[in-house]
Amino acid sequence: MNIKNISENHICTACGACALVCPKQAVTLEETPAGFLAAQVSDACVDCGLCRKVCPSVAENTGKYAPEDLLHGPCLAAFTGYATDPALRQNGQSGGLVTALLCYLLEDKQIDGAVVTGFNAGRSRPEARIARTREEVLSCAGSYYAQCPTLPVLAGKHERLAAVTLGCQTDALTLLKEHRPELVPELTIGLVCAGQNSGRMIDDICQQANTDRPDAFRFRDKSPGGWPGEITLRKHGQTSTLPNAYRHSIKPVYECHRCLACFDQMNVNADLVCGDPWGLEEHLGPEGCTAVLARTEQGLRLLVQAQIAGLVHLDQLTPQEIFRGQTVDTRHSDKVYTAKTVFQSEGWLYPYDPEVIGDRPYTSKVMEKNRKTLLYTRKYAQAPTAQAAAEIAQRKKDKKLPLTARLKKLFK
C-alpha cells in the first residue's frame, strides 16, 4: 500500500516525506497540469507502506501529530521581535527574526546547516536547500508561497540541522520521528501558513511584469517601500516591481485545494513559530517585525540566547494576541470546519481523522462562500492539461474584474 491515492485525490501537500523515506526511490514530486506538486509512485514500488506512515494526509495518522488544542497547539511564551542587524532586518521576512536566528545558530556552531527555501532561476520555482553560511541564509530570506518539497533534502542526513518548515512539513517530521528519527532536524522553526499555491502563480506574476525567467524573485521585498513589501523580479540587472496586492488578487485563482482543509496554520509541532504581526498595530512599521511563539523549551532557549547575544530584540505579549491577529478562532476555524463538511458531503477523500478534528459551529453564509471556493480549487486541481488549467484560471480572474473591465474584455 502506497500514497498514490493521496495524489489522485488532490490532498498531497508536497512536503516530500514520502520521497525522503522510500527505500526504492520510487516516489518523486512532479508538477501537475495545474502547476501543483504531487507525489508520483513508479513501478519500483514494493508496497512496503513506509510512505503512508509518514504522510500527513493519511487520515489514520492524524492522532499521531495533532495536539489536544488543535488550532493553537502548545505555547510557552509569545513575543514580537526583530533582528538588531539592520541588514538582516531589511533583507528578511517581517522583522528578519528567522534569518537572525539561523545566522546565530550557524555562527555559534550549534548547527552545521539550515534547511531553507531559495529561488531556482532556471525553473522559476522555489527549491529547498541546505544553507551552511551566513551568505547562503541571506540569499534564501523571504517566503515564496508556491509549493516546495522541503523534506527530501534531508536524505542521507549526517549533520546537525535546523529546518524552516510549514505546518504540513513539521507534521510529517513528527511522524518521521517514529520511523526514521535519524533524519529529523535538531530544531524546527515553523512559519505561520495561510496556504500554498500553484507554481503557475509565479508564472502569472512573471507574465504580468513582462519578465520571463527572472534571475531573482521576491514576493515580499521591503526595499521598494518597507514592510509588508512588494513583488520584485530582477533580470540582467533590471528590476521590475508589482504591488503585493496583485499576489492577493490572484491567490484565489491558484490556491491549493488541500490547504483549504488544513488545520495547522499555526505550525503546532514546531519548536518556534514565526509570522507577520497582523493585528498588532503598535508593532507595525516599515522596518518590519516578527510575531513568534515558543512551543518548546528548546525553542524558548534559542530566543533567550539570541537576545542575550544582542542579535534579536524581543517584546513579550500574550499568545492570545497573536492568535487573534492571525484570526485563528474566526476565519481559520471557519475554513477548517466548513472544509470538513464539504469534503464529507462531496465524498472526497478527507486528509484527517474526522473524530480527531471534531466540530465547531459556523454560519450558513460562511459555508456557502467556502463551498464555492473548494469546488473551484477542486476543479482547477483536476485540470487534465495545462491549457485547460489556464482556461479555468482565466475565467476565475475574469470574474474578479470590475464590471466595466469585464465589459471591455467582452467587447474587445
PDB file of N, CA and C in Angstrom, residues 263-317:
ATOM      1  N   PHE A 263      -5.715  22.217   9.174  1.00  0.00           N
ATOM      2  CA  PHE A 263      -5.925  22.822  10.487  1.00  0.00           C
ATOM      3  C   PHE A 263      -4.661  23.510  11.008  1.00  0.00           C
ATOM      4  N   ASP A 264      -3.489  23.223  10.402  1.00  0.00           N
ATOM      5  CA  ASP A 264      -2.223  23.596  11.019  1.00  0.00           C
ATOM      6  C   ASP A 264      -1.634  24.904  10.502  1.00  0.00           C
ATOM      7  N   GLN A 265      -2.444  25.941  10.423  1.00  0.00           N
ATOM      8  CA  GLN A 265      -1.934  27.265  10.074  1.00  0.00           C
ATOM      9  C   GLN A 265      -0.843  27.718  11.038  1.00  0.00           C
ATOM     10  N   MET A 266      -0.984  27.368  12.324  1.00  0.00           N
ATOM     11  CA  MET A 266      -0.093  27.890  13.356  1.00  0.00           C
ATOM     12  C   MET A 266       1.073  26.957  13.666  1.00  0.00           C
ATOM     13  N   ASN A 267       1.312  25.955  12.824  1.00  0.00           N
ATOM     14  CA  ASN A 267       2.501  25.105  12.931  1.00  0.00           C
ATOM     15  C   ASN A 267       2.680  24.557  14.349  1.00  0.00           C
ATOM     16  N   VAL A 268       1.727  23.731  14.770  1.00  0.00           N
ATOM     17  CA  VAL A 268       1.593  23.332  16.172  1.00  0.00           C
ATOM     18  C   VAL A 268       2.720  22.433  16.683  1.00  0.00           C
ATOM     19  N   ASN A 269       3.502  21.835  15.798  1.00  0.00           N
ATOM     20  CA  ASN A 269       4.551  20.907  16.232  1.00  0.00           C
ATOM     21  C   ASN A 269       5.968  21.456  16.129  1.00  0.00           C
ATOM     22  N   ALA A 270       6.116  22.709  15.743  1.00  0.00           N
ATOM     23  CA  ALA A 270       7.452  23.310  15.615  1.00  0.00           C
ATOM     24  C   ALA A 270       7.983  23.730  16.987  1.00  0.00           C
ATOM     25  N   ASP A 271       9.292  23.950  17.058  1.00  0.00           N
ATOM     26  CA  ASP A 271       9.892  24.476  18.292  1.00  0.00           C
ATOM     27  C   ASP A 271       9.591  25.960  18.447  1.00  0.00           C
ATOM     28  N   LEU A 272       9.681  26.681  17.339  1.00  0.00           N
ATOM     29  CA  LEU A 272       9.317  28.095  17.281  1.00  0.00           C
ATOM     30  C   LEU A 272       8.395  28.302  16.091  1.00  0.00           C
ATOM     31  N   VAL A 273       7.490  29.254  16.198  1.00  0.00           N
ATOM     32  CA  VAL A 273       6.613  29.590  15.077  1.00  0.00           C
ATOM     33  C   VAL A 273       6.696  31.089  14.838  1.00  0.00           C
ATOM     34  N   CYS A 274       6.985  31.486  13.598  1.00  0.00           N
ATOM     35  CA  CYS A 274       7.164  32.897  13.262  1.00  0.00           C
ATOM     36  C   CYS A 274       6.209  33.304  12.147  1.00  0.00           C
ATOM     37  N   GLY A 275       5.756  34.554  12.220  1.00  0.00           N
ATOM     38  CA  GLY A 275       4.864  35.061  11.188  1.00  0.00           C
ATOM     39  C   GLY A 275       4.777  36.571  11.226  1.00  0.00           C
ATOM     40  N   ASP A 276       3.941  37.125  10.368  1.00  0.00           N
ATOM     41  CA  ASP A 276       3.740  38.573  10.328  1.00  0.00           C
ATOM     42  C   ASP A 276       2.955  39.027  11.557  1.00  0.00           C
ATOM     43  N   PRO A 277       3.152  40.273  11.990  1.00  0.00           N
ATOM     44  CA  PRO A 277       2.490  40.769  13.198  1.00  0.00           C
ATOM     45  C   PRO A 277       1.096  41.340  12.925  1.00  0.00           C
ATOM     46  N   TRP A 278       0.291  40.593  12.179  1.00  0.00           N
ATOM     47  CA  TRP A 278      -1.045  41.090  11.854  1.00  0.00           C
ATOM     48  C   TRP A 278      -1.849  41.310  13.133  1.00  0.00           C
ATOM     49  N   GLY A 279      -2.600  42.394  13.164  1.00  0.00           N
ATOM     50  CA  GLY A 279      -3.440  42.697  14.313  1.00  0.00           C
ATOM     51  C   GLY A 279      -2.705  43.303  15.484  1.00  0.00           C
ATOM     52  N   LEU A 280      -1.398  43.464  15.376  1.00  0.00           N
ATOM     53  CA  LEU A 280      -0.587  44.025  16.463  1.00  0.00           C
ATOM     54  C   LEU A 280      -0.127  45.418  16.033  1.00  0.00           C
ATOM     55  N   GLU A 281      -1.068  46.347  15.990  1.00  0.00           N
ATOM     56  CA  GLU A 281      -0.843  47.642  15.364  1.00  0.00           C
ATOM     57  C   GLU A 281       0.379  48.375  15.894  1.00  0.00           C
ATOM     58  N   GLU A 282       0.623  48.265  17.213  1.00  0.00           N
ATOM     59  CA  GLU A 282       1.746  49.012  17.782  1.00  0.00           C
ATOM     60  C   GLU A 282       3.093  48.471  17.323  1.00  0.00           C
ATOM     61  N   HIS A 283       3.099  47.277  16.688  1.00  0.00           N
ATOM     62  CA  HIS A 283       4.350  46.684  16.219  1.00  0.00           C
ATOM     63  C   HIS A 283       4.497  46.780  14.698  1.00  0.00           C
ATOM     64  N   LEU A 284       3.538  47.412  14.041  1.00  0.00           N
ATOM     65  CA  LEU A 284       3.604  47.541  12.597  1.00  0.00           C
ATOM     66  C   LEU A 284       4.476  48.748  12.230  1.00  0.00           C
ATOM     67  N   GLY A 285       5.192  48.642  11.144  1.00  0.00           N
ATOM     68  CA  GLY A 285       6.051  49.735  10.702  1.00  0.00           C
ATOM     69  C   GLY A 285       6.846  49.308   9.493  1.00  0.00           C
ATOM     70  N   PRO A 286       7.430  50.247   8.765  1.00  0.00           N
ATOM     71  CA  PRO A 286       8.144  49.925   7.518  1.00  0.00           C
ATOM     72  C   PRO A 286       9.370  49.048   7.716  1.00  0.00           C
ATOM     73  N   GLU A 287       9.969  49.042   8.932  1.00  0.00           N
ATOM     74  CA  GLU A 287      11.158  48.222   9.162  1.00  0.00           C
ATOM     75  C   GLU A 287      10.803  46.744   9.276  1.00  0.00           C
ATOM     76  N   GLY A 288       9.579  46.452   9.682  1.00  0.00           N
ATOM     77  CA  GLY A 288       9.144  45.068   9.809  1.00  0.00           C
ATOM     78  C   GLY A 288       9.365  44.510  11.197  1.00  0.00           C
ATOM     79  N   CYS A 289       8.487  43.589  11.586  1.00  0.00           N
ATOM     80  CA  CYS A 289       8.550  42.966  12.896  1.00  0.00           C
ATOM     81  C   CYS A 289       7.994  41.553  12.751  1.00  0.00           C
ATOM     82  N   THR A 290       8.440  40.642  13.602  1.00  0.00           N
ATOM     83  CA  THR A 290       8.022  39.244  13.530  1.00  0.00           C
ATOM     84  C   THR A 290       7.252  38.857  14.792  1.00  0.00           C
ATOM     85  N   ALA A 291       6.113  38.215  14.613  1.00  0.00           N
ATOM     86  CA  ALA A 291       5.399  37.616  15.742  1.00  0.00           C
ATOM     87  C   ALA A 291       5.933  36.200  15.920  1.00  0.00           C
ATOM     88  N   VAL A 292       6.234  35.803  17.166  1.00  0.00           N
ATOM     89  CA  VAL A 292       6.856  34.499  17.391  1.00  0.00           C
ATOM     90  C   VAL A 292       6.266  33.815  18.618  1.00  0.00           C
ATOM     91  N   LEU A 293       5.988  32.531  18.481  1.00  0.00           N
ATOM     92  CA  LEU A 293       5.538  31.672  19.575  1.00  0.00           C
ATOM     93  C   LEU A 293       6.631  30.663  19.886  1.00  0.00           C
ATOM     94  N   ALA A 294       6.974  30.520  21.155  1.00  0.00           N
ATOM     95  CA  ALA A 294       7.892  29.462  21.581  1.00  0.00           C
ATOM     96  C   ALA A 294       7.048  28.297  22.073  1.00  0.00           C
ATOM     97  N   ARG A 295       7.149  27.160  21.377  1.00  0.00           N
ATOM     98  CA  ARG A 295       6.321  26.000  21.723  1.00  0.00           C
ATOM     99  C   ARG A 295       7.062  24.981  22.586  1.00  0.00           C
ATOM    100  N   THR A 296       8.371  24.974  22.528  1.00  0.00           N
ATOM    101  CA  THR A 296       9.160  24.015  23.302  1.00  0.00           C
ATOM    102  C   THR A 296      10.238  24.741  24.097  1.00  0.00           C
ATOM    103  N   GLU A 297      10.781  24.045  25.094  1.00  0.00           N
ATOM    104  CA  GLU A 297      11.871  24.621  25.877  1.00  0.00           C
ATOM    105  C   GLU A 297      13.069  24.914  24.990  1.00  0.00           C
ATOM    106  N   GLN A 298      13.316  24.059  24.015  1.00  0.00           N
ATOM    107  CA  GLN A 298      14.436  24.273  23.097  1.00  0.00           C
ATOM    108  C   GLN A 298      14.251  25.559  22.300  1.00  0.00           C
ATOM    109  N   GLY A 299      13.031  25.774  21.830  1.00  0.00           N
ATOM    110  CA  GLY A 299      12.759  26.987  21.073  1.00  0.00           C
ATOM    111  C   GLY A 299      12.884  28.236  21.919  1.00  0.00           C
ATOM    112  N   LEU A 300      12.349  28.185  23.137  1.00  0.00           N
ATOM    113  CA  LEU A 300      12.431  29.332  24.033  1.00  0.00           C
ATOM    114  C   LEU A 300      13.877  29.633  24.404  1.00  0.00           C
ATOM    115  N   ARG A 301      14.656  28.593  24.624  1.00  0.00           N
ATOM    116  CA  ARG A 301      16.074  28.766  24.964  1.00  0.00           C
ATOM    117  C   ARG A 301      16.828  29.468  23.837  1.00  0.00           C
ATOM    118  N   LEU A 302      16.520  29.117  22.602  1.00  0.00           N
ATOM    119  CA  LEU A 302      17.176  29.762  21.464  1.00  0.00           C
ATOM    120  C   LEU A 302      16.862  31.256  21.430  1.00  0.00           C
ATOM    121  N   LEU A 303      15.614  31.620  21.652  1.00  0.00           N
ATOM    122  CA  LEU A 303      15.249  33.034  21.655  1.00  0.00           C
ATOM    123  C   LEU A 303      16.016  33.800  22.732  1.00  0.00           C
ATOM    124  N   VAL A 304      16.082  33.218  23.931  1.00  0.00           N
ATOM    125  CA  VAL A 304      16.778  33.875  25.036  1.00  0.00           C
ATOM    126  C   VAL A 304      18.267  34.017  24.730  1.00  0.00           C
ATOM    127  N   GLN A 305      18.876  32.965  24.179  1.00  0.00           N
ATOM    128  CA  GLN A 305      20.297  33.015  23.837  1.00  0.00           C
ATOM    129  C   GLN A 305      20.579  34.111  22.813  1.00  0.00           C
ATOM    130  N   ALA A 306      19.730  34.187  21.778  1.00  0.00           N
ATOM    131  CA  ALA A 306      19.942  35.185  20.731  1.00  0.00           C
ATOM    132  C   ALA A 306      19.730  36.598  21.258  1.00  0.00           C
ATOM    133  N   GLN A 307      18.814  36.748  22.198  1.00  0.00           N
ATOM    134  CA  GLN A 307      18.592  38.055  22.795  1.00  0.00           C
ATOM    135  C   GLN A 307      19.783  38.467  23.666  1.00  0.00           C
ATOM    136  N   ILE A 308      20.279  37.542  24.469  1.00  0.00           N
ATOM    137  CA  ILE A 308      21.435  37.832  25.317  1.00  0.00           C
ATOM    138  C   ILE A 308      22.656  38.187  24.458  1.00  0.00           C
ATOM    139  N   ALA A 309      22.777  37.522  23.322  1.00  0.00           N
ATOM    140  CA  ALA A 309      23.894  37.800  22.410  1.00  0.00           C
ATOM    141  C   ALA A 309      23.728  39.131  21.681  1.00  0.00           C
ATOM    142  N   GLY A 310      22.566  39.764  21.853  1.00  0.00           N
ATOM    143  CA  GLY A 310      22.325  41.062  21.236  1.00  0.00           C
ATOM    144  C   GLY A 310      21.937  41.007  19.780  1.00  0.00           C
ATOM    145  N   LEU A 311      21.537  39.822  19.297  1.00  0.00           N
ATOM    146  CA  LEU A 311      21.243  39.656  17.874  1.00  0.00           C
ATOM    147  C   LEU A 311      19.773  39.865  17.540  1.00  0.00           C
ATOM    148  N   VAL A 312      18.899  39.759  18.546  1.00  0.00           N
ATOM    149  CA  VAL A 312      17.474  39.997  18.324  1.00  0.00           C
ATOM    150  C   VAL A 312      16.927  40.855  19.460  1.00  0.00           C
ATOM    151  N   HIS A 313      15.897  41.594  19.153  1.00  0.00           N
ATOM    152  CA  HIS A 313      15.156  42.352  20.165  1.00  0.00           C
ATOM    153  C   HIS A 313      13.791  41.701  20.310  1.00  0.00           C
ATOM    154  N   LEU A 314      13.342  41.473  21.543  1.00  0.00           N
ATOM    155  CA  LEU A 314      12.071  40.813  21.813  1.00  0.00           C
ATOM    156  C   LEU A 314      11.215  41.648  22.748  1.00  0.00           C
ATOM    157  N   ASP A 315       9.915  41.689  22.478  1.00  0.00           N
ATOM    158  CA  ASP A 315       8.921  42.274  23.374  1.00  0.00           C
ATOM    159  C   ASP A 315       7.876  41.207  23.655  1.00  0.00           C
ATOM    160  N   GLN A 316       7.658  40.912  24.910  1.00  0.00           N
ATOM    161  CA  GLN A 316       6.730  39.836  25.256  1.00  0.00           C
ATOM    162  C   GLN A 316       5.280  40.312  25.156  1.00  0.00           C
ATOM    163  N   LEU A 317       4.416  39.407  24.756  1.00  0.00           N
ATOM    164  CA  LEU A 317       2.986  39.640  24.724  1.00  0.00           C
ATOM    165  C   LEU A 317       2.282  38.320  24.999  1.00  0.00           C
TER     166      LEU A 317
END
